[in-house]
Amino acid sequence: MGDFHSNEIQAYETATCGTYVRTDAERSFHPRKFRNVFGSNDAELKFRLHKAKRWAFRIRKDVTFHNGKTLTPQDVVDTYRRHSDSKSKSAALSLVSGFESVEADGDNVVITLKEPNVDLPYLLTDFHLMIQPNGGADDPNTGVGTGPYKVAVNEPGIRHIGERYKDYWSPEKRGHADQIEILVVNDASARVSAIQSGQVDIINRVEPKIVSLLQRIPGMAVRTVPGRGHYYMVARCDTGPFDNNDLRMALKYAVDREALVKIILGGYGKVGNDTPVNADYPLFSAEIEQRVYDPDKAAFHYRKSGHSGAITLRTSDVAYPGAIDAAQLYQQSASKAGMTIDVRREPGDGYWSNVWNKQPFCMTFIFGRPTQDQVYSLSYLSTAEWNDTRFVREDFDRLILGARGETDSSIRKEMYHDATVILRDNGGAIIPMFGDFIDATSQKVGGWVDNPNGELMGGQALIKCWMEA
């Protein structure tokens, strides 16, 4: 597996802990019965929708935590209260800050929202919202959950080992191995060597340029699936010189998107339009004009910005597969607009703690989310914990918050259209491409199902796959 970032956290927590609800490979949930296949409310849930403002979920009675405690509605309540506390540092705070109250009512968990939100069940699939005993108040770092594996070794950034939990509630469907191990290997070549040698059975983030090579190796299977994950550059709107929108527009027009998809992604992806939403999302507005590489427009906005001198772009091998090469291609395309991009290569170790969300101009990636509201709420609302571009617009916030409770899909689509245009033309996210998820497995790995929600079967590979004899 790649660097210690959201992919490591997600795979680890998915195998051992669990969220309240889930989405499947078709990115949908069952409207009358939820079954959480990867976690803590490994539970069948029924909900009642009261004008999208009051929701009730029924919790199973046959689920236990790894410490032997039975999962109760109060555990769910306490977990959500901890994450929705205004003093919380949870990355999911922006998702649950709209909770007015969370209460246990018999076998049910009742969530009352400040404002209606028709997407609430989707929001509860976020991997940050792992249900823990007593809501994690005792010690949220213990890793005690209700997933099919319990924590045996936890060495963040190095390795994780999970052992099968004997009292898991649905062993016939998940948790097929006696033990699973996640090894963190930052170097892409080292990951390939590890699977070739048989040291590991699954790797993620295969570089597109070596896909054809891996496909020729006996016993190897390359798994590719289009999705919502995108690669982008973060320009912080609150930090000079990126607080000037003309400079941000210059940087956007200076990207040769088609070249990046062809050369960096090897065709395994699609061009982006400086928004985190593509045609895979419901209510996507296809009529929004696609931004293209235009050195003349880039030069115009660059001159208008009044900026001069080199612009430092920080990147690393761990930002995403091919990030270093992508930065160099961007450097070349921007030079045709009279812009000098100084590519600063940072070490992989510490990139996510010292560069991303710290430095004003850097490269990164993000997985997609089930809905537009979720991706905007996590990273673009003014109050979002992961608002790495520091984009703040009241009109944008109003549209996103208003769309949450709108049950008329045509009106909702129009609201998302307007919000998307605001972000595209004023935000600090330069999003040139959406990349396919590319994993590789031994052909002995059984049970693999392509899942467009994310790499490694949307983070579920370790709990749903097995090894063939």
GROMACS .gro file of C-alpha atoms in nm:
model
  469
    1MET     CA    1   0.000   0.000   0.000
    2GLY     CA    2   0.105   0.359  -0.054
    3ASP     CA    3   0.187   0.638   0.187
    4PHE     CA    4   0.024   0.703   0.523
    5HIS     CA    5  -0.266   0.916   0.416
    6SER     CA    6  -0.640   0.868   0.383
    7ASN     CA    7  -0.601   0.542   0.189
    8GLU     CA    8  -0.410   0.375   0.473
    9ILE     CA    9  -0.650   0.510   0.733
   10GLN     CA   10  -0.953   0.406   0.532
   11ALA     CA   11  -0.835   0.050   0.463
   12TYR     CA   12  -0.729   0.004   0.826
   13GLU     CA   13  -1.048   0.141   0.979
   14THR     CA   14  -1.269  -0.036   0.729
   15ALA     CA   15  -1.124  -0.373   0.826
   16THR     CA   16  -1.136  -0.317   1.200
   17CYS     CA   17  -1.396  -0.052   1.285
   18GLY     CA   18  -1.692   0.064   1.084
   19THR     CA   19  -1.932   0.339   0.989
   20TYR     CA   20  -2.305   0.357   1.036
   21VAL     CA   21  -2.410   0.292   0.677
   22ARG     CA   22  -2.231   0.218   0.352
   23THR     CA   23  -2.254   0.258  -0.022
   24ASP     CA   24  -2.207  -0.039  -0.251
   25ALA     CA   25  -2.018  -0.075  -0.578
   26GLU     CA   26  -2.310   0.091  -0.757
   27ARG     CA   27  -2.270   0.389  -0.521
   28SER     CA   28  -2.618   0.344  -0.381
   29PHE     CA   29  -2.780   0.245  -0.055
   30HIS     CA   30  -3.097   0.046  -0.007
   31PRO     CA   31  -3.375   0.293   0.077
   32ARG     CA   32  -3.553   0.070   0.330
   33LYS     CA   33  -3.276  -0.135   0.484
   34PHE     CA   34  -2.912  -0.048   0.541
   35ARG     CA   35  -2.652  -0.312   0.599
   36ASN     CA   36  -2.311  -0.187   0.700
   37VAL     CA   37  -2.073  -0.442   0.556
   38PHE     CA   38  -1.763  -0.280   0.686
   39GLY     CA   39  -1.814  -0.164   1.028
   40SER     CA   40  -1.929  -0.071   1.351
   41ASN     CA   41  -2.278  -0.053   1.291
   42ASP     CA   42  -2.257  -0.367   1.117
   43ALA     CA   43  -2.626  -0.350   1.137
   44GLU     CA   44  -2.946  -0.370   0.945
   45LEU     CA   45  -3.097  -0.027   0.970
   46LYS     CA   46  -3.441   0.101   0.889
   47PHE     CA   47  -3.506   0.469   0.861
   48ARG     CA   48  -3.803   0.702   0.857
   49LEU     CA   49  -3.764   1.021   0.663
   50HIS     CA   50  -3.953   1.323   0.798
   51LYS     CA   51  -3.911   1.591   0.535
   52ALA     CA   52  -3.539   1.509   0.531
   53LYS     CA   53  -3.497   1.663   0.875
   54ARG     CA   54  -3.564   1.385   1.123
   55TRP     CA   55  -3.424   1.037   1.062
   56ALA     CA   56  -3.456   0.717   1.265
   57PHE     CA   57  -3.224   0.418   1.221
   58ARG     CA   58  -3.289   0.078   1.381
   59ILE     CA   59  -2.979  -0.095   1.517
   60ARG     CA   60  -2.914  -0.470   1.511
   61LYS     CA   61  -2.891  -0.653   1.841
   62ASP     CA   62  -2.638  -0.922   1.742
   63VAL     CA   63  -2.329  -0.705   1.692
   64THR     CA   64  -2.042  -0.690   1.939
   65PHE     CA   65  -1.727  -0.482   1.967
   66HIS     CA   66  -1.387  -0.647   1.974
   67ASN     CA   67  -1.375  -0.600   2.353
   68GLY     CA   68  -1.690  -0.810   2.392
   69LYS     CA   69  -1.928  -0.521   2.454
   70THR     CA   70  -2.258  -0.535   2.264
   71LEU     CA   71  -2.314  -0.251   2.019
   72THR     CA   72  -2.598  -0.031   2.140
   73PRO     CA   73  -2.777   0.272   1.997
   74GLN     CA   74  -2.605   0.478   2.266
   75ASP     CA   75  -2.262   0.392   2.119
   76VAL     CA   76  -2.376   0.538   1.789
   77VAL     CA   77  -2.520   0.843   1.960
   78ASP     CA   78  -2.202   0.905   2.160
   79THR     CA   79  -1.984   0.870   1.851
   80TYR     CA   80  -2.183   1.123   1.651
   81ARG     CA   81  -2.199   1.363   1.943
   82ARG     CA   82  -1.821   1.352   1.977
   83HIS     CA   83  -1.766   1.426   1.608
   84SER     CA   84  -2.033   1.699   1.595
   85ASP     CA   85  -1.907   1.887   1.901
   86SER     CA   86  -1.816   2.241   1.793
   87LYS     CA   87  -1.485   2.198   1.977
   88SER     CA   88  -1.406   1.876   1.794
   89LYS     CA   89  -1.106   1.858   1.564
   90SER     CA   90  -1.271   1.583   1.364
   91ALA     CA   91  -1.222   1.598   0.987
   92ALA     CA   92  -1.590   1.505   0.965
   93LEU     CA   93  -1.709   1.804   1.167
   94SER     CA   94  -1.838   1.982   0.858
   95LEU     CA   95  -2.047   1.676   0.770
   96VAL     CA   96  -2.217   1.645   1.109
   97SER     CA   97  -2.221   2.005   1.224
   98GLY     CA   98  -2.578   2.020   1.094
   99PHE     CA   99  -2.696   1.780   1.365
  100GLU     CA  100  -2.936   1.950   1.605
  101SER     CA  101  -2.965   1.642   1.822
  102VAL     CA  102  -2.878   1.272   1.827
  103GLU     CA  103  -3.077   1.055   2.064
  104ALA     CA  104  -3.131   0.689   2.144
  105ASP     CA  105  -3.496   0.579   2.134
  106GLY     CA  106  -3.526   0.211   2.218
  107ASP     CA  107  -3.356   0.019   1.936
  108ASN     CA  108  -3.338   0.333   1.723
  109VAL     CA  109  -3.096   0.618   1.678
  110VAL     CA  110  -3.288   0.936   1.599
  111ILE     CA  111  -3.103   1.219   1.425
  112THR     CA  112  -3.271   1.557   1.405
  113LEU     CA  113  -3.107   1.806   1.171
  114LYS     CA  114  -3.094   2.183   1.194
  115GLU     CA  115  -3.189   2.196   0.828
  116PRO     CA  116  -3.319   1.923   0.596
  117ASN     CA  117  -3.062   1.702   0.422
  118VAL     CA  118  -3.181   1.441   0.175
  119ASP     CA  119  -2.827   1.299   0.152
  120LEU     CA  120  -2.784   1.219   0.520
  121PRO     CA  121  -2.748   0.838   0.476
  122TYR     CA  122  -2.466   0.897   0.226
  123LEU     CA  123  -2.287   1.132   0.465
  124LEU     CA  124  -2.285   0.864   0.733
  125THR     CA  125  -2.070   0.642   0.510
  126ASP     CA  126  -1.768   0.869   0.558
  127PHE     CA  127  -1.479   0.667   0.698
  128HIS     CA  128  -1.408   0.921   0.970
  129LEU     CA  129  -1.735   0.831   1.139
  130MET     CA  130  -1.629   0.496   1.280
  131ILE     CA  131  -1.858   0.386   1.562
  132GLN     CA  132  -1.670   0.311   1.886
  133PRO     CA  133  -1.765   0.191   2.235
  134ASN     CA  134  -1.894   0.488   2.433
  135GLY     CA  135  -1.834   0.695   2.122
  136GLY     CA  136  -1.455   0.671   2.164
  137ALA     CA  137  -1.467   0.888   2.476
  138ASP     CA  138  -1.248   0.642   2.667
  139ASP     CA  139  -0.970   0.629   2.405
  140PRO     CA  140  -1.049   0.685   2.037
  141ASN     CA  141  -0.707   0.550   1.938
  142THR     CA  142  -0.758   0.193   2.058
  143GLY     CA  143  -0.906   0.077   1.729
  144VAL     CA  144  -1.184  -0.121   1.900
  145GLY     CA  145  -1.465  -0.165   1.651
  146THR     CA  146  -1.702  -0.430   1.518
  147GLY     CA  147  -1.535  -0.508   1.186
  148PRO     CA  148  -1.433  -0.860   1.083
  149TYR     CA  149  -1.075  -0.806   1.204
  150LYS     CA  150  -0.947  -0.681   1.537
  151VAL     CA  151  -0.626  -0.485   1.577
  152ALA     CA  152  -0.316  -0.692   1.651
  153VAL     CA  153  -0.046  -0.446   1.539
  154ASN     CA  154  -0.089  -0.074   1.481
  155GLU     CA  155   0.220   0.109   1.355
  156PRO     CA  156   0.095   0.411   1.155
  157GLY     CA  157   0.305   0.476   0.849
  158ILE     CA  158   0.470   0.135   0.876
  159ARG     CA  159   0.229  -0.156   0.905
  160HIS     CA  160  -0.100  -0.277   1.049
  161ILE     CA  161  -0.207  -0.632   1.128
  162GLY     CA  162  -0.561  -0.747   1.191
  163GLU     CA  163  -0.670  -1.086   1.321
  164ARG     CA  164  -1.006  -1.239   1.247
  165TYR     CA  165  -1.266  -1.150   1.509
  166LYS     CA  166  -1.437  -1.476   1.603
  167ASP     CA  167  -1.765  -1.313   1.704
  168TYR     CA  168  -1.808  -1.105   1.390
  169TRP     CA  169  -2.178  -1.096   1.307
  170SER     CA  170  -2.158  -1.188   0.935
  171PRO     CA  171  -1.854  -1.416   0.883
  172GLU     CA  172  -2.001  -1.585   0.578
  173LYS     CA  173  -1.981  -1.261   0.379
  174ARG     CA  174  -1.665  -1.089   0.498
  175GLY     CA  175  -1.349  -1.148   0.691
  176HIS     CA  176  -1.232  -1.459   0.504
  177ALA     CA  177  -0.866  -1.458   0.614
  178ASP     CA  178  -0.721  -1.558   0.949
  179GLN     CA  179  -0.501  -1.250   0.936
  180ILE     CA  180  -0.454  -0.942   0.719
  181GLU     CA  181  -0.150  -0.715   0.701
  182ILE     CA  182  -0.112  -0.367   0.556
  183LEU     CA  183   0.243  -0.266   0.468
  184VAL     CA  184   0.307   0.100   0.396
  185VAL     CA  185   0.543   0.127   0.097
  186ASN     CA  186   0.584   0.480  -0.035
  187ASP     CA  187   0.800   0.394  -0.333
  188ALA     CA  188   0.600   0.285  -0.639
  189SER     CA  189   0.877   0.060  -0.772
  190ALA     CA  190   0.911  -0.108  -0.434
  191ARG     CA  191   0.538  -0.181  -0.431
  192VAL     CA  192   0.563  -0.349  -0.770
  193SER     CA  193   0.863  -0.552  -0.655
  194ALA     CA  194   0.671  -0.658  -0.345
  195ILE     CA  195   0.381  -0.804  -0.543
  196GLN     CA  196   0.612  -0.960  -0.803
  197SER     CA  197   0.808  -1.139  -0.533
  198GLY     CA  198   0.496  -1.257  -0.353
  199GLN     CA  199   0.565  -1.046  -0.045
  200VAL     CA  200   0.217  -0.894  -0.083
  201ASP     CA  201  -0.097  -1.001  -0.267
  202ILE     CA  202  -0.252  -0.660  -0.341
  203ILE     CA  203  -0.104  -0.319  -0.417
  204ASN     CA  204  -0.271   0.014  -0.484
  205ARG     CA  205  -0.173   0.320  -0.684
  206VAL     CA  206  -0.018   0.142  -0.976
  207GLU     CA  207   0.143   0.398  -1.207
  208PRO     CA  208  -0.038   0.404  -1.542
  209LYS     CA  209   0.291   0.388  -1.732
  210ILE     CA  210   0.361   0.036  -1.604
  211VAL     CA  211   0.014  -0.112  -1.647
  212SER     CA  212   0.105  -0.288  -1.971
  213LEU     CA  213   0.417  -0.432  -1.807
  214LEU     CA  214   0.221  -0.576  -1.515
  215GLN     CA  215  -0.041  -0.719  -1.747
  216ARG     CA  216   0.230  -0.934  -1.908
  217ILE     CA  217   0.344  -1.086  -1.579
  218PRO     CA  218   0.205  -1.438  -1.524
  219GLY     CA  219  -0.024  -1.464  -1.224
  220MET     CA  220  -0.087  -1.089  -1.206
  221ALA     CA  221  -0.421  -0.911  -1.245
  222VAL     CA  222  -0.449  -0.536  -1.299
  223ARG     CA  223  -0.774  -0.386  -1.175
  224THR     CA  224  -0.880  -0.053  -1.326
  225VAL     CA  225  -1.206   0.131  -1.264
  226PRO     CA  226  -1.313   0.486  -1.357
  227GLY     CA  227  -1.423   0.692  -1.064
  228ARG     CA  228  -1.448   1.026  -0.890
  229GLY     CA  229  -1.097   1.052  -0.750
  230HIS     CA  230  -0.908   1.351  -0.885
  231TYR     CA  231  -0.555   1.490  -0.887
  232TYR     CA  232  -0.512   1.860  -0.833
  233MET     CA  233  -0.304   2.154  -0.724
  234VAL     CA  234  -0.393   2.349  -0.413
  235ALA     CA  235  -0.355   2.729  -0.434
  236ARG     CA  236  -0.449   2.880  -0.100
  237CYS     CA  237  -0.685   3.171  -0.154
  238ASP     CA  238  -0.582   3.339   0.171
  239THR     CA  239  -0.208   3.346   0.101
  240GLY     CA  240  -0.020   3.566  -0.142
  241PRO     CA  241   0.028   3.561  -0.431
  242PHE     CA  242  -0.260   3.314  -0.462
  243ASP     CA  243  -0.508   3.549  -0.296
  244ASN     CA  244  -0.532   3.717  -0.638
  245ASN     CA  245  -0.797   3.548  -0.852
  246ASP     CA  246  -0.635   3.659  -1.176
  247LEU     CA  247  -0.324   3.465  -1.078
  248ARG     CA  248  -0.537   3.161  -0.996
  249MET     CA  249  -0.710   3.191  -1.334
  250ALA     CA  250  -0.372   3.215  -1.504
  251LEU     CA  251  -0.262   2.896  -1.331
  252LYS     CA  252  -0.582   2.722  -1.446
  253TYR     CA  253  -0.549   2.823  -1.810
  254ALA     CA  254  -0.180   2.725  -1.805
  255VAL     CA  255  -0.260   2.353  -1.756
  256ASP     CA  256  -0.254   2.129  -2.062
  257ARG     CA  257  -0.519   1.889  -1.936
  258GLU     CA  258  -0.532   1.665  -2.240
  259ALA     CA  259  -0.154   1.614  -2.226
  260LEU     CA  260  -0.167   1.522  -1.858
  261VAL     CA  261  -0.439   1.262  -1.913
  262LYS     CA  262  -0.253   1.117  -2.209
  263ILE     CA  263   0.100   1.121  -2.067
  264ILE     CA  264   0.058   1.094  -1.690
  265LEU     CA  265  -0.254   0.880  -1.678
  266GLY     CA  266  -0.179   0.687  -1.995
  267GLY     CA  267  -0.540   0.743  -2.093
  268TYR     CA  268  -0.667   0.595  -1.766
  269GLY     CA  269  -0.876   0.897  -1.675
  270LYS     CA  270  -1.056   1.207  -1.797
  271VAL     CA  271  -0.987   1.579  -1.803
  272GLY     CA  272  -1.104   1.788  -1.509
  273ASN     CA  273  -1.270   2.127  -1.510
  274ASP     CA  274  -1.137   2.283  -1.188
  275THR     CA  275  -1.423   2.139  -0.988
  276PRO     CA  276  -1.422   1.819  -0.776
  277VAL     CA  277  -1.736   1.692  -0.950
  278ASN     CA  278  -1.750   1.505  -1.280
  279ALA     CA  279  -2.012   1.323  -1.484
  280ASP     CA  280  -2.008   1.026  -1.244
  281TYR     CA  281  -2.198   1.233  -0.987
  282PRO     CA  282  -2.578   1.256  -0.978
  283LEU     CA  283  -2.712   1.598  -1.082
  284PHE     CA  284  -2.392   1.682  -1.271
  285SER     CA  285  -2.426   1.982  -1.503
  286ALA     CA  286  -2.282   1.879  -1.839
  287GLU     CA  287  -2.353   2.222  -1.987
  288ILE     CA  288  -2.074   2.392  -1.790
  289GLU     CA  289  -1.807   2.492  -2.039
  290GLN     CA  290  -1.495   2.278  -2.029
  291ARG     CA  291  -1.184   2.482  -1.955
  292VAL     CA  292  -0.899   2.409  -2.194
  293TYR     CA  293  -0.532   2.490  -2.218
  294ASP     CA  294  -0.499   2.847  -2.342
  295PRO     CA  295  -0.155   3.012  -2.303
  296ASP     CA  296  -0.289   3.344  -2.431
  297LYS     CA  297  -0.563   3.364  -2.166
  298ALA     CA  298  -0.315   3.247  -1.905
  299ALA     CA  299  -0.076   3.526  -2.007
  300PHE     CA  300  -0.359   3.781  -1.998
  301HIS     CA  301  -0.461   3.693  -1.642
  302TYR     CA  302  -0.098   3.666  -1.534
  303ARG     CA  303  -0.023   4.020  -1.652
  304LYS     CA  304  -0.345   4.144  -1.492
  305SER     CA  305  -0.248   3.988  -1.159
  306GLY     CA  306   0.063   4.203  -1.144
  307HIS     CA  307   0.271   3.913  -1.020
  308SER     CA  308   0.627   3.857  -1.136
  309GLY     CA  309   0.890   3.601  -1.050
  310ALA     CA  310   0.888   3.227  -1.000
  311ILE     CA  311   0.595   3.043  -0.841
  312THR     CA  312   0.696   2.752  -0.621
  313LEU     CA  313   0.496   2.432  -0.663
  314ARG     CA  314   0.565   2.160  -0.406
  315THR     CA  315   0.512   1.798  -0.497
  316SER     CA  316   0.621   1.446  -0.415
  317ASP     CA  317   0.599   1.089  -0.540
  318VAL     CA  318   0.334   1.026  -0.275
  319ALA     CA  319   0.105   1.308  -0.391
  320TYR     CA  320  -0.024   1.068  -0.657
  321PRO     CA  321   0.125   0.832  -0.917
  322GLY     CA  322   0.320   1.041  -1.167
  323ALA     CA  323   0.298   1.365  -0.968
  324ILE     CA  324   0.662   1.459  -1.030
  325ASP     CA  325   0.626   1.417  -1.405
  326ALA     CA  326   0.294   1.603  -1.397
  327ALA     CA  327   0.459   1.897  -1.223
  328GLN     CA  328   0.730   1.911  -1.486
  329LEU     CA  329   0.476   1.900  -1.769
  330TYR     CA  330   0.287   2.182  -1.599
  331GLN     CA  331   0.611   2.377  -1.573
  332GLN     CA  332   0.657   2.343  -1.950
  333SER     CA  333   0.300   2.436  -2.045
  334ALA     CA  334   0.298   2.737  -1.812
  335SER     CA  335   0.624   2.865  -1.958
  336LYS     CA  336   0.444   2.924  -2.288
  337ALA     CA  337   0.233   3.181  -2.104
  338GLY     CA  338   0.540   3.354  -1.967
  339MET     CA  339   0.502   3.196  -1.623
  340THR     CA  340   0.788   3.037  -1.431
  341ILE     CA  341   0.694   2.739  -1.215
  342ASP     CA  342   0.964   2.632  -0.971
  343VAL     CA  343   0.900   2.262  -0.902
  344ARG     CA  344   1.010   2.174  -0.549
  345ARG     CA  345   1.031   1.800  -0.490
  346GLU     CA  346   0.954   1.713  -0.128
  347PRO     CA  347   1.031   1.385   0.051
  348GLY     CA  348   0.743   1.141   0.078
  349ASP     CA  349   0.785   1.099   0.451
  350GLY     CA  350   0.609   1.390   0.612
  351TYR     CA  351   0.450   1.523   0.292
  352TRP     CA  352   0.099   1.495   0.432
  353SER     CA  353   0.189   1.650   0.765
  354ASN     CA  354   0.437   1.917   0.653
  355VAL     CA  355   0.333   2.018   0.301
  356TRP     CA  356  -0.030   1.942   0.222
  357ASN     CA  357  -0.266   2.181   0.400
  358LYS     CA  358   0.040   2.377   0.516
  359GLN     CA  359   0.217   2.513   0.207
  360PRO     CA  360   0.034   2.759  -0.023
  361PHE     CA  361   0.086   2.575  -0.353
  362CYS     CA  362   0.120   2.198  -0.372
  363MET     CA  363  -0.008   1.885  -0.543
  364THR     CA  364  -0.249   1.635  -0.390
  365PHE     CA  365  -0.538   1.402  -0.462
  366ILE     CA  366  -0.871   1.313  -0.310
  367PHE     CA  367  -1.107   1.020  -0.343
  368GLY     CA  368  -1.453   1.092  -0.467
  369ARG     CA  369  -1.757   1.085  -0.243
  370PRO     CA  370  -2.107   0.944  -0.304
  371THR     CA  371  -2.273   1.286  -0.348
  372GLN     CA  372  -2.190   1.639  -0.453
  373ASP     CA  373  -2.292   1.768  -0.113
  374GLN     CA  374  -2.042   1.543   0.061
  375VAL     CA  375  -1.742   1.639  -0.148
  376TYR     CA  376  -1.826   2.010  -0.123
  377SER     CA  377  -1.899   1.988   0.249
  378LEU     CA  378  -1.571   1.811   0.325
  379SER     CA  379  -1.338   2.036   0.132
  380TYR     CA  380  -1.498   2.356   0.008
  381LEU     CA  381  -1.747   2.500   0.254
  382SER     CA  382  -1.599   2.790   0.449
  383THR     CA  383  -1.625   2.584   0.768
  384ALA     CA  384  -1.478   2.261   0.625
  385GLU     CA  385  -1.188   2.114   0.822
  386TRP     CA  386  -1.027   1.994   0.498
  387ASN     CA  387  -1.072   2.322   0.311
  388ASP     CA  388  -0.713   2.307   0.189
  389THR     CA  389  -0.761   2.590  -0.063
  390ARG     CA  390  -0.904   2.820   0.208
  391PHE     CA  391  -1.187   2.907  -0.031
  392VAL     CA  392  -1.445   3.124   0.146
  393ARG     CA  393  -1.759   3.245  -0.033
  394GLU     CA  394  -2.092   3.312   0.138
  395ASP     CA  395  -2.290   3.273  -0.185
  396PHE     CA  396  -2.129   2.933  -0.248
  397ASP     CA  397  -2.204   2.821   0.108
  398ARG     CA  398  -2.568   2.929   0.077
  399LEU     CA  399  -2.615   2.729  -0.241
  400ILE     CA  400  -2.461   2.410  -0.101
  401LEU     CA  401  -2.648   2.434   0.226
  402GLY     CA  402  -2.972   2.518   0.048
  403ALA     CA  403  -2.939   2.225  -0.193
  404ARG     CA  404  -2.916   1.980   0.097
  405GLY     CA  405  -3.284   2.004   0.178
  406GLU     CA  406  -3.420   2.057  -0.172
  407THR     CA  407  -3.628   1.755  -0.275
  408ASP     CA  408  -3.696   1.880  -0.629
  409SER     CA  409  -3.407   1.732  -0.826
  410SER     CA  410  -3.429   1.987  -1.107
  411ILE     CA  411  -3.400   2.279  -0.865
  412ARG     CA  412  -3.125   2.102  -0.677
  413LYS     CA  413  -2.932   2.043  -0.997
  414GLU     CA  414  -2.957   2.412  -1.083
  415MET     CA  415  -2.825   2.506  -0.739
  416TYR     CA  416  -2.529   2.273  -0.779
  417HIS     CA  417  -2.466   2.418  -1.125
  418ASP     CA  418  -2.444   2.770  -0.985
  419ALA     CA  419  -2.222   2.661  -0.695
  420THR     CA  420  -1.992   2.470  -0.930
  421VAL     CA  421  -1.946   2.772  -1.157
  422ILE     CA  422  -1.859   2.992  -0.857
  423LEU     CA  423  -1.597   2.743  -0.742
  424ARG     CA  424  -1.460   2.679  -1.091
  425ASP     CA  425  -1.409   3.049  -1.163
  426ASN     CA  426  -1.304   3.170  -0.819
  427GLY     CA  427  -1.165   2.878  -0.621
  428GLY     CA  428  -0.811   2.772  -0.550
  429ALA     CA  429  -0.838   2.413  -0.670
  430ILE     CA  430  -0.670   2.356  -1.007
  431ILE     CA  431  -0.818   2.019  -1.108
  432PRO     CA  432  -0.684   1.907  -1.445
  433MET     CA  433  -0.777   1.537  -1.433
  434PHE     CA  434  -0.979   1.258  -1.282
  435GLY     CA  435  -0.781   0.936  -1.270
  436ASP     CA  436  -0.900   0.578  -1.282
  437PHE     CA  437  -0.824   0.372  -0.973
  438ILE     CA  438  -0.555   0.121  -1.065
  439ASP     CA  439  -0.475  -0.167  -0.830
  440ALA     CA  440  -0.292  -0.492  -0.893
  441THR     CA  441  -0.351  -0.829  -0.731
  442SER     CA  442  -0.226  -1.181  -0.748
  443GLN     CA  443  -0.464  -1.392  -0.953
  444LYS     CA  444  -0.504  -1.602  -0.639
  445VAL     CA  445  -0.708  -1.317  -0.488
  446GLY     CA  446  -1.075  -1.407  -0.512
  447GLY     CA  447  -1.388  -1.201  -0.454
  448TRP     CA  448  -1.266  -0.884  -0.623
  449VAL     CA  449  -1.544  -0.650  -0.740
  450ASP     CA  450  -1.468  -0.322  -0.915
  451ASN     CA  451  -1.590  -0.033  -0.699
  452PRO     CA  452  -1.581   0.324  -0.833
  453ASN     CA  453  -1.601   0.469  -0.480
  454GLY     CA  454  -1.225   0.435  -0.437
  455GLU     CA  455  -0.912   0.226  -0.471
  456LEU     CA  456  -0.894  -0.123  -0.318
  457MET     CA  457  -1.263  -0.185  -0.388
  458GLY     CA  458  -1.360   0.138  -0.219
  459GLY     CA  459  -1.144   0.037   0.077
  460GLN     CA  460  -1.325  -0.296   0.119
  461ALA     CA  461  -1.081  -0.537  -0.048
  462LEU     CA  462  -0.930  -0.669   0.273
  463ILE     CA  463  -1.266  -0.764   0.423
  464LYS     CA  464  -1.439  -0.899   0.111
  465CYS     CA  465  -1.161  -1.083  -0.074
  466TRP     CA  466  -1.005  -1.421  -0.006
  467MET     CA  467  -0.709  -1.625  -0.126
  468GLU     CA  468  -0.777  -1.912  -0.364
  469ALA     CA  469  -0.601  -2.239  -0.290
   0.00000   0.00000   0.00000
